[in-house]
Amino acid sequence: MFLTGKTALVTGSTSGIGLAYARALAAEGAAVMINGFGDAAEIAAECAALAAASGTDAIHSDADMSDPAAIAAMVRTCHDRLGGPDIVIANAGIQHVAPIEDFPLDKWDQIIAINLSSAFHLMRAAIPLMKAAKWGRIIATASAHSLTASPFKSAYVTAKHGIAGLAKTAALETATFGITVNCISPGYVWTPLVERQIPDTMKARGLTRDQVINDVLLPAQPTRQFVTPEQVAALALFLCRDEAAQVTGANYAMDGGWTAA
Ligand code: NAD
C-alpha cells in the first residue's frame, strides 16, 4: 500500500473513471475525498467501501465544479478533515454533442466551467498546500480530444485542449517543489458519459444506436475496443509513485491507437 498516509481528492468520482481512480487510490492506502452527484445512500456506501479498502477515512463533497467558491471550500474541507490533499485529480466532466450553429450557449458555458475552469480553481487552491508539503501529484483527465478533434463537440474539444495547456503550465510552475502535473488522455471509455451522448450523436448524424457505437465510436480506436476505467486508474497510480517523480508536463494517450492514426 504505497499511498498509506497520503490523501487524494478526485473530482467527479461518484461514477465512471473518477470512481475507478478513487477505488485504486484507496486500495493503495490513500484517504480519499470523492466528489460528484448521485444517490446519497449509494455515495455513503461507496465511502464506507473506500474506507474499508484503505483502512482510513473516505468522505464525499457535493461541491459543484462550476462554482469556484465551492471548489476552494472543498479543498479546504479536504485539508481540514483528511490532511493534504497530496494527490488531486481534476476529472469531473460533461459532454454535449451538437453542431456549432445549434450549440446551446448555456451548454458551452457549463462545459468550459466544469471541464476546464474547475481544474484551474482546483490547482489554485491545492498548489499552495502541496508546495508547503514539498510533494504533490496533480493529474487531469483530459481526453483524446485534447490532441485531436471530432465534429459536433466544439465545447468539449476546446476545454480538453485547454486543460492540456493548463497542465503543462502548472508543471513548469511547480517543477522545483516535488510536485508533478500530468494529463491522461483516454479514448472512448465505456461510462455513463459515453452512453449519454449516444442519443445526441444519433440525432446529429442521423444514425442508429448500433451505428453510433460500431461506425462512429469504435472505428476511432484501431484496437476496436473501449478503454476500461480500471486501465485509466492504473496509469494514474503509476503517476503517483516516486518512480514517476520526473514525469511532469506529460499528456499520456490511452486511446487504443486513436491519436497515432
Ligand atoms: P461520468 O459521467 O461517468 O462521471 C462524471 C462524474 O462527474 C460524475 O461523478 C458526476 O457526478 C460528476 N459531475 C458532473 N458534473 C459535475 C459538477 N458540475 N460538479 C461536480 N461533479 C460533477 O463520466 P466519465 O466518462 O467517467 O468522465 C470522467 C472524465 O473523463 C471527464 O472529464 C471526461 O471528459 C473524461 N473522459 C471520458 C472519456 C470517456 O470515453 N468516458 C474519454 C476521455 C475523457
PDB file of C-alpha atoms and ligand atoms in Angstrom:
ATOM      1  CA  MET A   1       0.000   0.000   0.000  1.00  0.00           C
ATOM      2  CA  PHE A   2       2.353   2.696  -1.272  1.00  0.00           C
ATOM      3  CA  LEU A   3      -0.086   5.572  -0.622  1.00  0.00           C
ATOM      4  CA  THR A   4      -0.586   4.965   3.110  1.00  0.00           C
ATOM      5  CA  GLY A   5      -0.502   8.359   4.841  1.00  0.00           C
ATOM      6  CA  LYS A   6      -1.433  10.262   1.668  1.00  0.00           C
ATOM      7  CA  THR A   7      -4.715  11.991   0.899  1.00  0.00           C
ATOM      8  CA  ALA A   8      -6.315  12.094  -2.552  1.00  0.00           C
ATOM      9  CA  LEU A   9      -9.073  14.365  -3.819  1.00  0.00           C
ATOM     10  CA  VAL A  10     -10.785  13.221  -7.023  1.00  0.00           C
ATOM     11  CA  THR A  11     -13.421  15.409  -8.656  1.00  0.00           C
ATOM     12  CA  GLY A  12     -16.328  13.794 -10.475  1.00  0.00           C
ATOM     13  CA  SER A  13     -15.751  10.486  -8.717  1.00  0.00           C
ATOM     14  CA  THR A  14     -19.235   9.204  -7.954  1.00  0.00           C
ATOM     15  CA  SER A  15     -19.226   7.475 -11.356  1.00  0.00           C
ATOM     16  CA  GLY A  16     -17.116   6.170 -14.204  1.00  0.00           C
ATOM     17  CA  ILE A  17     -13.404   6.948 -14.443  1.00  0.00           C
ATOM     18  CA  GLY A  18     -13.367   9.090 -11.281  1.00  0.00           C
ATOM     19  CA  LEU A  19     -14.772   6.263  -9.190  1.00  0.00           C
ATOM     20  CA  ALA A  20     -12.149   3.895 -10.626  1.00  0.00           C
ATOM     21  CA  TYR A  21      -9.409   6.378  -9.594  1.00  0.00           C
ATOM     22  CA  ALA A  22     -10.863   6.611  -6.072  1.00  0.00           C
ATOM     23  CA  ARG A  23     -11.018   2.828  -5.706  1.00  0.00           C
ATOM     24  CA  ALA A  24      -7.457   2.365  -6.997  1.00  0.00           C
ATOM     25  CA  LEU A  25      -6.076   5.071  -4.689  1.00  0.00           C
ATOM     26  CA  ALA A  26      -7.930   3.688  -1.653  1.00  0.00           C
ATOM     27  CA  ALA A  27      -6.686   0.176  -2.445  1.00  0.00           C
ATOM     28  CA  GLU A  28      -3.150   1.591  -2.075  1.00  0.00           C
ATOM     29  CA  GLY A  29      -3.986   3.066   1.335  1.00  0.00           C
ATOM     30  CA  ALA A  30      -4.879   6.684   0.488  1.00  0.00           C
ATOM     31  CA  ALA A  31      -7.554   8.568   2.392  1.00  0.00           C
ATOM     32  CA  VAL A  32      -9.914   9.741  -0.323  1.00  0.00           C
ATOM     33  CA  MET A  33     -12.334  12.608  -0.780  1.00  0.00           C
ATOM     34  CA  ILE A  34     -14.736  11.805  -3.575  1.00  0.00           C
ATOM     35  CA  ASN A  35     -16.877  14.427  -5.296  1.00  0.00           C
ATOM     36  CA  GLY A  36     -19.848  14.484  -7.598  1.00  0.00           C
ATOM     37  CA  PHE A  37     -23.565  13.979  -7.726  1.00  0.00           C
ATOM     38  CA  GLY A  38     -25.672  10.899  -7.144  1.00  0.00           C
ATOM     39  CA  ASP A  39     -27.854   8.977  -4.749  1.00  0.00           C
ATOM     40  CA  ALA A  40     -26.927   9.809  -1.119  1.00  0.00           C
ATOM     41  CA  ALA A  41     -27.222   6.209   0.100  1.00  0.00           C
ATOM     42  CA  GLU A  42     -25.083   4.884  -2.768  1.00  0.00           C
ATOM     43  CA  ILE A  43     -22.450   7.562  -2.123  1.00  0.00           C
ATOM     44  CA  ALA A  44     -22.385   6.734   1.609  1.00  0.00           C
ATOM     45  CA  ALA A  45     -21.976   3.031   0.780  1.00  0.00           C
ATOM     46  CA  GLU A  46     -19.128   3.848  -1.627  1.00  0.00           C
ATOM     47  CA  CYS A  47     -17.360   5.940   1.046  1.00  0.00           C
ATOM     48  CA  ALA A  48     -17.685   3.041   3.501  1.00  0.00           C
ATOM     49  CA  ALA A  49     -16.208   0.645   0.908  1.00  0.00           C
ATOM     50  CA  LEU A  50     -13.333   3.048   0.169  1.00  0.00           C
ATOM     51  CA  ALA A  51     -12.590   3.461   3.876  1.00  0.00           C
ATOM     52  CA  ALA A  52     -12.614  -0.306   4.358  1.00  0.00           C
ATOM     53  CA  ALA A  53     -10.215  -0.761   1.429  1.00  0.00           C
ATOM     54  CA  SER A  54      -7.749   1.906   2.573  1.00  0.00           C
ATOM     55  CA  GLY A  55      -8.031   1.289   6.299  1.00  0.00           C
ATOM     56  CA  THR A  56      -8.514   5.040   6.765  1.00  0.00           C
ATOM     57  CA  ASP A  57     -11.147   7.706   6.007  1.00  0.00           C
ATOM     58  CA  ALA A  58     -13.150   8.364   2.875  1.00  0.00           C
ATOM     59  CA  ILE A  59     -15.525  11.321   2.608  1.00  0.00           C
ATOM     60  CA  HIS A  60     -17.707  12.943  -0.044  1.00  0.00           C
ATOM     61  CA  SER A  61     -18.036  16.548  -1.200  1.00  0.00           C
ATOM     62  CA  ASP A  62     -21.031  17.607  -3.264  1.00  0.00           C
ATOM     63  CA  ALA A  63     -19.213  20.762  -4.474  1.00  0.00           C
ATOM     64  CA  ASP A  64     -20.387  21.859  -7.916  1.00  0.00           C
ATOM     65  CA  MET A  65     -17.379  22.087 -10.223  1.00  0.00           C
ATOM     66  CA  SER A  66     -18.940  25.053 -11.997  1.00  0.00           C
ATOM     67  CA  ASP A  67     -18.720  27.083  -8.744  1.00  0.00           C
ATOM     68  CA  PRO A  68     -15.207  28.444  -7.985  1.00  0.00           C
ATOM     69  CA  ALA A  69     -16.018  29.249  -4.334  1.00  0.00           C
ATOM     70  CA  ALA A  70     -17.348  25.724  -3.781  1.00  0.00           C
ATOM     71  CA  ILE A  71     -14.132  24.277  -5.252  1.00  0.00           C
ATOM     72  CA  ALA A  72     -11.938  26.318  -2.890  1.00  0.00           C
ATOM     73  CA  ALA A  73     -14.140  25.313   0.057  1.00  0.00           C
ATOM     74  CA  MET A  74     -13.909  21.628  -0.971  1.00  0.00           C
ATOM     75  CA  VAL A  75     -10.099  21.748  -0.941  1.00  0.00           C
ATOM     76  CA  ARG A  76     -10.131  23.449   2.493  1.00  0.00           C
ATOM     77  CA  THR A  77     -12.504  20.817   3.875  1.00  0.00           C
ATOM     78  CA  CYS A  78     -10.305  18.049   2.493  1.00  0.00           C
ATOM     79  CA  HIS A  79      -7.261  19.622   4.162  1.00  0.00           C
ATOM     80  CA  ASP A  80      -9.036  20.109   7.494  1.00  0.00           C
ATOM     81  CA  ARG A  81     -10.652  16.654   7.676  1.00  0.00           C
ATOM     82  CA  LEU A  82      -8.177  14.361   5.902  1.00  0.00           C
ATOM     83  CA  GLY A  83      -4.977  16.390   5.514  1.00  0.00           C
ATOM     84  CA  GLY A  84      -3.251  17.105   2.226  1.00  0.00           C
ATOM     85  CA  PRO A  85      -4.506  16.893  -0.403  1.00  0.00           C
ATOM     86  CA  ASP A  86      -1.322  15.227  -1.663  1.00  0.00           C
ATOM     87  CA  ILE A  87      -2.925  13.909  -4.829  1.00  0.00           C
ATOM     88  CA  VAL A  88      -5.513  15.900  -6.769  1.00  0.00           C
ATOM     89  CA  ILE A  89      -7.259  14.523  -9.826  1.00  0.00           C
ATOM     90  CA  ALA A  90      -9.231  17.009 -11.919  1.00  0.00           C
ATOM     91  CA  ASN A  91     -11.651  14.613 -13.522  1.00  0.00           C
ATOM     92  CA  ALA A  92     -15.202  15.992 -13.473  1.00  0.00           C
ATOM     93  CA  GLY A  93     -16.538  16.452 -16.951  1.00  0.00           C
ATOM     94  CA  ILE A  94     -19.658  16.550 -19.046  1.00  0.00           C
ATOM     95  CA  GLN A  95     -20.371  16.362 -22.756  1.00  0.00           C
ATOM     96  CA  HIS A  96     -22.820  17.863 -25.230  1.00  0.00           C
ATOM     97  CA  VAL A  97     -22.976  16.954 -28.890  1.00  0.00           C
ATOM     98  CA  ALA A  98     -24.387  19.463 -31.422  1.00  0.00           C
ATOM     99  CA  PRO A  99     -23.220  21.464 -34.450  1.00  0.00           C
ATOM    100  CA  ILE A 100     -21.678  24.841 -33.587  1.00  0.00           C
ATOM    101  CA  GLU A 101     -24.569  26.817 -35.065  1.00  0.00           C
ATOM    102  CA  ASP A 102     -27.063  24.952 -32.841  1.00  0.00           C
ATOM    103  CA  PHE A 103     -24.834  24.605 -29.759  1.00  0.00           C
ATOM    104  CA  PRO A 104     -26.799  25.887 -26.725  1.00  0.00           C
ATOM    105  CA  LEU A 105     -24.997  28.848 -25.114  1.00  0.00           C
ATOM    106  CA  ASP A 106     -25.614  27.550 -21.605  1.00  0.00           C
ATOM    107  CA  LYS A 107     -24.053  24.175 -22.538  1.00  0.00           C
ATOM    108  CA  TRP A 108     -20.950  25.925 -23.895  1.00  0.00           C
ATOM    109  CA  ASP A 109     -20.541  27.883 -20.636  1.00  0.00           C
ATOM    110  CA  GLN A 110     -21.197  24.818 -18.485  1.00  0.00           C
ATOM    111  CA  ILE A 111     -18.682  22.618 -20.315  1.00  0.00           C
ATOM    112  CA  ILE A 112     -15.947  25.266 -20.207  1.00  0.00           C
ATOM    113  CA  ALA A 113     -16.636  25.787 -16.469  1.00  0.00           C
ATOM    114  CA  ILE A 114     -16.793  22.112 -15.443  1.00  0.00           C
ATOM    115  CA  ASN A 115     -14.288  20.534 -17.854  1.00  0.00           C
ATOM    116  CA  LEU A 116     -11.685  23.334 -17.875  1.00  0.00           C
ATOM    117  CA  SER A 117     -12.039  26.189 -15.371  1.00  0.00           C
ATOM    118  CA  SER A 118     -12.675  23.817 -12.453  1.00  0.00           C
ATOM    119  CA  ALA A 119      -9.172  22.378 -12.916  1.00  0.00           C
ATOM    120  CA  PHE A 120      -7.695  25.874 -12.655  1.00  0.00           C
ATOM    121  CA  HIS A 121      -9.647  26.597  -9.456  1.00  0.00           C
ATOM    122  CA  LEU A 122      -8.626  23.222  -8.044  1.00  0.00           C
ATOM    123  CA  MET A 123      -4.935  23.825  -8.770  1.00  0.00           C
ATOM    124  CA  ARG A 124      -5.139  27.379  -7.425  1.00  0.00           C
ATOM    125  CA  ALA A 125      -6.404  26.054  -4.075  1.00  0.00           C
ATOM    126  CA  ALA A 126      -4.253  22.901  -3.856  1.00  0.00           C
ATOM    127  CA  ILE A 127      -0.828  24.057  -5.109  1.00  0.00           C
ATOM    128  CA  PRO A 128      -0.003  26.187  -2.021  1.00  0.00           C
ATOM    129  CA  LEU A 129      -0.744  23.169   0.224  1.00  0.00           C
ATOM    130  CA  MET A 130       1.401  20.886  -1.965  1.00  0.00           C
ATOM    131  CA  LYS A 131       4.244  23.425  -2.057  1.00  0.00           C
ATOM    132  CA  ALA A 132       4.180  23.584   1.757  1.00  0.00           C
ATOM    133  CA  ALA A 133       4.315  19.753   1.886  1.00  0.00           C
ATOM    134  CA  LYS A 134       7.068  19.682  -0.805  1.00  0.00           C
ATOM    135  CA  TRP A 135       5.236  16.798  -2.527  1.00  0.00           C
ATOM    136  CA  GLY A 136       2.239  16.616  -4.774  1.00  0.00           C
ATOM    137  CA  ARG A 137       0.670  14.828  -7.696  1.00  0.00           C
ATOM    138  CA  ILE A 138      -1.818  16.623  -9.923  1.00  0.00           C
ATOM    139  CA  ILE A 139      -3.478  14.644 -12.680  1.00  0.00           C
ATOM    140  CA  ALA A 140      -6.093  15.857 -15.128  1.00  0.00           C
ATOM    141  CA  THR A 141      -8.330  13.534 -17.074  1.00  0.00           C
ATOM    142  CA  ALA A 142      -8.004  15.184 -20.458  1.00  0.00           C
ATOM    143  CA  SER A 143      -9.065  13.108 -23.479  1.00  0.00           C
ATOM    144  CA  ALA A 144      -8.036  12.032 -26.949  1.00  0.00           C
ATOM    145  CA  HIS A 145      -9.953  15.246 -27.669  1.00  0.00           C
ATOM    146  CA  SER A 146      -7.079  17.184 -26.056  1.00  0.00           C
ATOM    147  CA  LEU A 147      -4.962  16.022 -29.011  1.00  0.00           C
ATOM    148  CA  THR A 148      -7.433  15.780 -31.886  1.00  0.00           C
ATOM    149  CA  ALA A 149     -10.944  16.984 -32.724  1.00  0.00           C
ATOM    150  CA  SER A 150     -14.279  15.464 -33.707  1.00  0.00           C
ATOM    151  CA  PRO A 151     -17.212  17.328 -35.245  1.00  0.00           C
ATOM    152  CA  PHE A 152     -20.122  18.444 -33.033  1.00  0.00           C
ATOM    153  CA  LYS A 153     -18.042  18.516 -29.824  1.00  0.00           C
ATOM    154  CA  SER A 154     -16.793  22.122 -30.006  1.00  0.00           C
ATOM    155  CA  ALA A 155     -17.001  22.941 -26.284  1.00  0.00           C
ATOM    156  CA  TYR A 156     -15.560  19.606 -25.164  1.00  0.00           C
ATOM    157  CA  VAL A 157     -12.635  19.700 -27.630  1.00  0.00           C
ATOM    158  CA  THR A 158     -11.915  23.315 -26.661  1.00  0.00           C
ATOM    159  CA  ALA A 159     -11.976  22.517 -22.938  1.00  0.00           C
ATOM    160  CA  LYS A 160      -9.790  19.436 -23.349  1.00  0.00           C
ATOM    161  CA  HIS A 161      -7.174  21.229 -25.476  1.00  0.00           C
ATOM    162  CA  GLY A 162      -7.254  23.935 -22.781  1.00  0.00           C
ATOM    163  CA  ILE A 163      -6.689  21.540 -19.909  1.00  0.00           C
ATOM    164  CA  ALA A 164      -3.629  20.109 -21.677  1.00  0.00           C
ATOM    165  CA  GLY A 165      -2.141  23.619 -21.834  1.00  0.00           C
ATOM    166  CA  LEU A 166      -3.083  24.366 -18.241  1.00  0.00           C
ATOM    167  CA  ALA A 167      -1.395  21.163 -17.025  1.00  0.00           C
ATOM    168  CA  LYS A 168       1.821  21.978 -18.897  1.00  0.00           C
ATOM    169  CA  THR A 169       1.853  25.483 -17.404  1.00  0.00           C
ATOM    170  CA  ALA A 170       1.230  24.143 -13.889  1.00  0.00           C
ATOM    171  CA  ALA A 171       4.006  21.564 -14.382  1.00  0.00           C
ATOM    172  CA  LEU A 172       6.500  24.345 -15.146  1.00  0.00           C
ATOM    173  CA  GLU A 173       5.367  26.462 -12.194  1.00  0.00           C
ATOM    174  CA  THR A 174       5.660  23.584  -9.687  1.00  0.00           C
ATOM    175  CA  ALA A 175       8.682  21.707 -11.070  1.00  0.00           C
ATOM    176  CA  THR A 176      11.052  22.557  -8.220  1.00  0.00           C
ATOM    177  CA  PHE A 177       8.578  21.788  -5.430  1.00  0.00           C
ATOM    178  CA  GLY A 178       8.337  17.992  -5.660  1.00  0.00           C
ATOM    179  CA  ILE A 179       5.044  18.347  -7.498  1.00  0.00           C
ATOM    180  CA  THR A 180       4.219  16.758 -10.847  1.00  0.00           C
ATOM    181  CA  VAL A 181       1.322  17.682 -13.123  1.00  0.00           C
ATOM    182  CA  ASN A 182       0.235  15.400 -15.940  1.00  0.00           C
ATOM    183  CA  CYS A 183      -2.717  14.619 -18.178  1.00  0.00           C
ATOM    184  CA  ILE A 184      -4.175  11.252 -19.013  1.00  0.00           C
ATOM    185  CA  SER A 185      -5.961  11.259 -22.350  1.00  0.00           C
ATOM    186  CA  PRO A 186      -8.274   8.304 -22.760  1.00  0.00           C
ATOM    187  CA  GLY A 187     -10.061   7.434 -25.954  1.00  0.00           C
ATOM    188  CA  TYR A 188     -13.575   6.080 -25.540  1.00  0.00           C
ATOM    189  CA  VAL A 189     -14.132   4.586 -22.103  1.00  0.00           C
ATOM    190  CA  TRP A 190     -17.457   2.840 -21.576  1.00  0.00           C
ATOM    191  CA  THR A 191     -19.009   5.010 -18.830  1.00  0.00           C
ATOM    192  CA  PRO A 192     -22.344   6.826 -18.365  1.00  0.00           C
ATOM    193  CA  LEU A 193     -20.787   9.893 -20.100  1.00  0.00           C
ATOM    194  CA  VAL A 194     -20.337   7.950 -23.348  1.00  0.00           C
ATOM    195  CA  GLU A 195     -23.677   6.205 -23.006  1.00  0.00           C
ATOM    196  CA  ARG A 196     -25.476   9.544 -22.581  1.00  0.00           C
ATOM    197  CA  GLN A 197     -24.022  11.086 -25.770  1.00  0.00           C
ATOM    198  CA  ILE A 198     -25.330   8.276 -27.970  1.00  0.00           C
ATOM    199  CA  PRO A 199     -28.862   9.729 -28.438  1.00  0.00           C
ATOM    200  CA  ASP A 200     -27.447  13.166 -29.399  1.00  0.00           C
ATOM    201  CA  THR A 201     -24.953  11.623 -31.803  1.00  0.00           C
ATOM    202  CA  MET A 202     -27.780   9.561 -33.330  1.00  0.00           C
ATOM    203  CA  LYS A 203     -29.669  12.842 -33.852  1.00  0.00           C
ATOM    204  CA  ALA A 204     -26.689  14.906 -35.093  1.00  0.00           C
ATOM    205  CA  ARG A 205     -25.589  12.250 -37.600  1.00  0.00           C
ATOM    206  CA  GLY A 206     -28.913  10.526 -38.356  1.00  0.00           C
ATOM    207  CA  LEU A 207     -27.698   7.096 -37.180  1.00  0.00           C
ATOM    208  CA  THR A 208     -28.994   4.189 -35.086  1.00  0.00           C
ATOM    209  CA  ARG A 209     -27.546   3.332 -31.663  1.00  0.00           C
ATOM    210  CA  ASP A 210     -25.563   0.378 -33.031  1.00  0.00           C
ATOM    211  CA  GLN A 211     -24.252   2.509 -35.896  1.00  0.00           C
ATOM    212  CA  VAL A 212     -23.029   5.144 -33.405  1.00  0.00           C
ATOM    213  CA  ILE A 213     -21.166   2.511 -31.358  1.00  0.00           C
ATOM    214  CA  ASN A 214     -19.761   0.482 -34.257  1.00  0.00           C
ATOM    215  CA  ASP A 215     -19.383   3.125 -37.001  1.00  0.00           C
ATOM    216  CA  VAL A 216     -18.573   6.329 -35.023  1.00  0.00           C
ATOM    217  CA  LEU A 217     -17.072   5.461 -31.641  1.00  0.00           C
ATOM    218  CA  LEU A 218     -15.087   2.249 -32.057  1.00  0.00           C
ATOM    219  CA  PRO A 219     -13.597   2.982 -35.530  1.00  0.00           C
ATOM    220  CA  ALA A 220     -11.773   5.903 -33.893  1.00  0.00           C
ATOM    221  CA  GLN A 221      -9.749   3.308 -31.953  1.00  0.00           C
ATOM    222  CA  PRO A 222      -7.608   0.977 -34.071  1.00  0.00           C
ATOM    223  CA  THR A 223      -7.924  -1.694 -31.358  1.00  0.00           C
ATOM    224  CA  ARG A 224     -11.738  -1.537 -31.843  1.00  0.00           C
ATOM    225  CA  GLN A 225     -12.186  -1.862 -28.099  1.00  0.00           C
ATOM    226  CA  PHE A 226     -13.261   0.551 -25.387  1.00  0.00           C
ATOM    227  CA  VAL A 227     -10.697   1.581 -22.770  1.00  0.00           C
ATOM    228  CA  THR A 228     -11.719   0.489 -19.244  1.00  0.00           C
ATOM    229  CA  PRO A 229     -11.893   2.849 -16.246  1.00  0.00           C
ATOM    230  CA  GLU A 230      -9.560   0.475 -14.381  1.00  0.00           C
ATOM    231  CA  GLN A 231      -6.871   0.822 -17.090  1.00  0.00           C
ATOM    232  CA  VAL A 232      -7.029   4.624 -16.756  1.00  0.00           C
ATOM    233  CA  ALA A 233      -6.790   4.348 -12.959  1.00  0.00           C
ATOM    234  CA  ALA A 234      -3.743   2.080 -13.208  1.00  0.00           C
ATOM    235  CA  LEU A 235      -1.882   4.774 -15.163  1.00  0.00           C
ATOM    236  CA  ALA A 236      -2.832   7.369 -12.544  1.00  0.00           C
ATOM    237  CA  LEU A 237      -1.430   5.129  -9.805  1.00  0.00           C
ATOM    238  CA  PHE A 238       1.865   4.927 -11.682  1.00  0.00           C
ATOM    239  CA  LEU A 239       1.998   8.738 -11.863  1.00  0.00           C
ATOM    240  CA  CYS A 240       1.602   8.854  -8.064  1.00  0.00           C
ATOM    241  CA  ARG A 241       4.680   6.670  -7.490  1.00  0.00           C
ATOM    242  CA  ASP A 242       8.063   8.090  -6.518  1.00  0.00           C
ATOM    243  CA  GLU A 243       9.405   6.379  -9.662  1.00  0.00           C
ATOM    244  CA  ALA A 244       7.304   8.888 -11.651  1.00  0.00           C
ATOM    245  CA  ALA A 245       8.879  11.934  -9.978  1.00  0.00           C
ATOM    246  CA  GLN A 246      10.481  13.041 -13.269  1.00  0.00           C
ATOM    247  CA  VAL A 247       7.293  12.618 -15.278  1.00  0.00           C
ATOM    248  CA  THR A 248       5.762  16.080 -15.382  1.00  0.00           C
ATOM    249  CA  GLY A 249       4.074  18.147 -18.057  1.00  0.00           C
ATOM    250  CA  ALA A 250       3.244  14.971 -19.975  1.00  0.00           C
ATOM    251  CA  ASN A 251      -0.005  14.078 -21.707  1.00  0.00           C
ATOM    252  CA  TYR A 252      -0.420  10.295 -21.832  1.00  0.00           C
ATOM    253  CA  ALA A 253      -2.694   8.953 -24.551  1.00  0.00           C
ATOM    254  CA  MET A 254      -4.577   5.753 -23.672  1.00  0.00           C
ATOM    255  CA  ASP A 255      -6.754   5.518 -26.721  1.00  0.00           C
ATOM    256  CA  GLY A 256      -6.238   2.179 -28.476  1.00  0.00           C
ATOM    257  CA  GLY A 257      -4.080   3.963 -31.059  1.00  0.00           C
ATOM    258  CA  TRP A 258      -6.643   6.678 -31.973  1.00  0.00           C
ATOM    259  CA  THR A 259      -4.230   9.619 -31.947  1.00  0.00           C
ATOM    260  CA  ALA A 260      -1.457   7.613 -33.626  1.00  0.00           C
ATOM    261  CA  ALA A 261      -3.551   7.376 -36.780  1.00  0.00           C
TER     262      ALA A 261
HETATM  263  P1  NAD B   1     -19.292  10.035 -15.835  1.00  0.00           P
HETATM  264  O1  NAD B   1     -20.479  10.745 -16.395  1.00  0.00           O
HETATM  265  O2  NAD B   1     -19.361   8.558 -15.584  1.00  0.00           O
HETATM  266  O3  NAD B   1     -18.818  10.735 -14.486  1.00  0.00           O
HETATM  267  C1  NAD B   1     -18.781  12.121 -14.359  1.00  0.00           C
HETATM  268  C2  NAD B   1     -18.630  12.478 -12.895  1.00  0.00           C
HETATM  269  O4  NAD B   1     -18.583  13.906 -12.801  1.00  0.00           O
HETATM  270  C3  NAD B   1     -19.801  12.016 -12.038  1.00  0.00           C
HETATM  271  O5  NAD B   1     -19.300  11.658 -10.763  1.00  0.00           O
HETATM  272  C4  NAD B   1     -20.651  13.288 -11.916  1.00  0.00           C
HETATM  273  O6  NAD B   1     -21.475  13.327 -10.751  1.00  0.00           O
HETATM  274  C5  NAD B   1     -19.557  14.327 -11.868  1.00  0.00           C
HETATM  275  N1  NAD B   1     -20.002  15.672 -12.221  1.00  0.00           N
HETATM  276  C6  NAD B   1     -20.665  16.077 -13.319  1.00  0.00           C
HETATM  277  N2  NAD B   1     -20.902  17.389 -13.254  1.00  0.00           N
HETATM  278  C7  NAD B   1     -20.363  17.827 -12.095  1.00  0.00           C
HETATM  279  C8  NAD B   1     -20.287  19.086 -11.464  1.00  0.00           C
HETATM  280  N3  NAD B   1     -20.825  20.182 -12.003  1.00  0.00           N
HETATM  281  N4  NAD B   1     -19.669  19.158 -10.254  1.00  0.00           N
HETATM  282  C9  NAD B   1     -19.147  18.049  -9.676  1.00  0.00           C
HETATM  283  N5  NAD B   1     -19.185  16.834 -10.248  1.00  0.00           N
HETATM  284  C10 NAD B   1     -19.792  16.727 -11.434  1.00  0.00           C
HETATM  285  O7  NAD B   1     -18.115  10.389 -16.843  1.00  0.00           O
HETATM  286  P2  NAD B   1     -16.678   9.708 -17.169  1.00  0.00           P
HETATM  287  O8  NAD B   1     -16.789   9.114 -18.522  1.00  0.00           O
HETATM  288  O9  NAD B   1     -16.194   8.900 -16.033  1.00  0.00           O
HETATM  289  O10 NAD B   1     -15.807  11.032 -17.333  1.00  0.00           O
HETATM  290  C11 NAD B   1     -14.862  11.470 -16.376  1.00  0.00           C
HETATM  291  C12 NAD B   1     -13.836  12.343 -17.086  1.00  0.00           C
HETATM  292  O11 NAD B   1     -13.187  11.571 -18.081  1.00  0.00           O
HETATM  293  C13 NAD B   1     -14.420  13.565 -17.801  1.00  0.00           C
HETATM  294  O12 NAD B   1     -13.559  14.669 -17.634  1.00  0.00           O
HETATM  295  C14 NAD B   1     -14.442  13.130 -19.238  1.00  0.00           C
HETATM  296  O13 NAD B   1     -14.377  14.222 -20.125  1.00  0.00           O
HETATM  297  C15 NAD B   1     -13.181  12.295 -19.287  1.00  0.00           C
HETATM  298  N6  NAD B   1     -13.111  11.377 -20.417  1.00  0.00           N
HETATM  299  C16 NAD B   1     -14.077  10.417 -20.571  1.00  0.00           C
HETATM  300  C17 NAD B   1     -13.981   9.566 -21.651  1.00  0.00           C
HETATM  301  C18 NAD B   1     -14.989   8.506 -21.908  1.00  0.00           C
HETATM  302  O14 NAD B   1     -14.964   7.948 -23.014  1.00  0.00           O
HETATM  303  N7  NAD B   1     -15.852   8.162 -20.962  1.00  0.00           N
HETATM  304  C19 NAD B   1     -12.916   9.690 -22.554  1.00  0.00           C
HETATM  305  C20 NAD B   1     -11.965  10.680 -22.344  1.00  0.00           C
HETATM  306  C21 NAD B   1     -12.082  11.509 -21.263  1.00  0.00           C
END
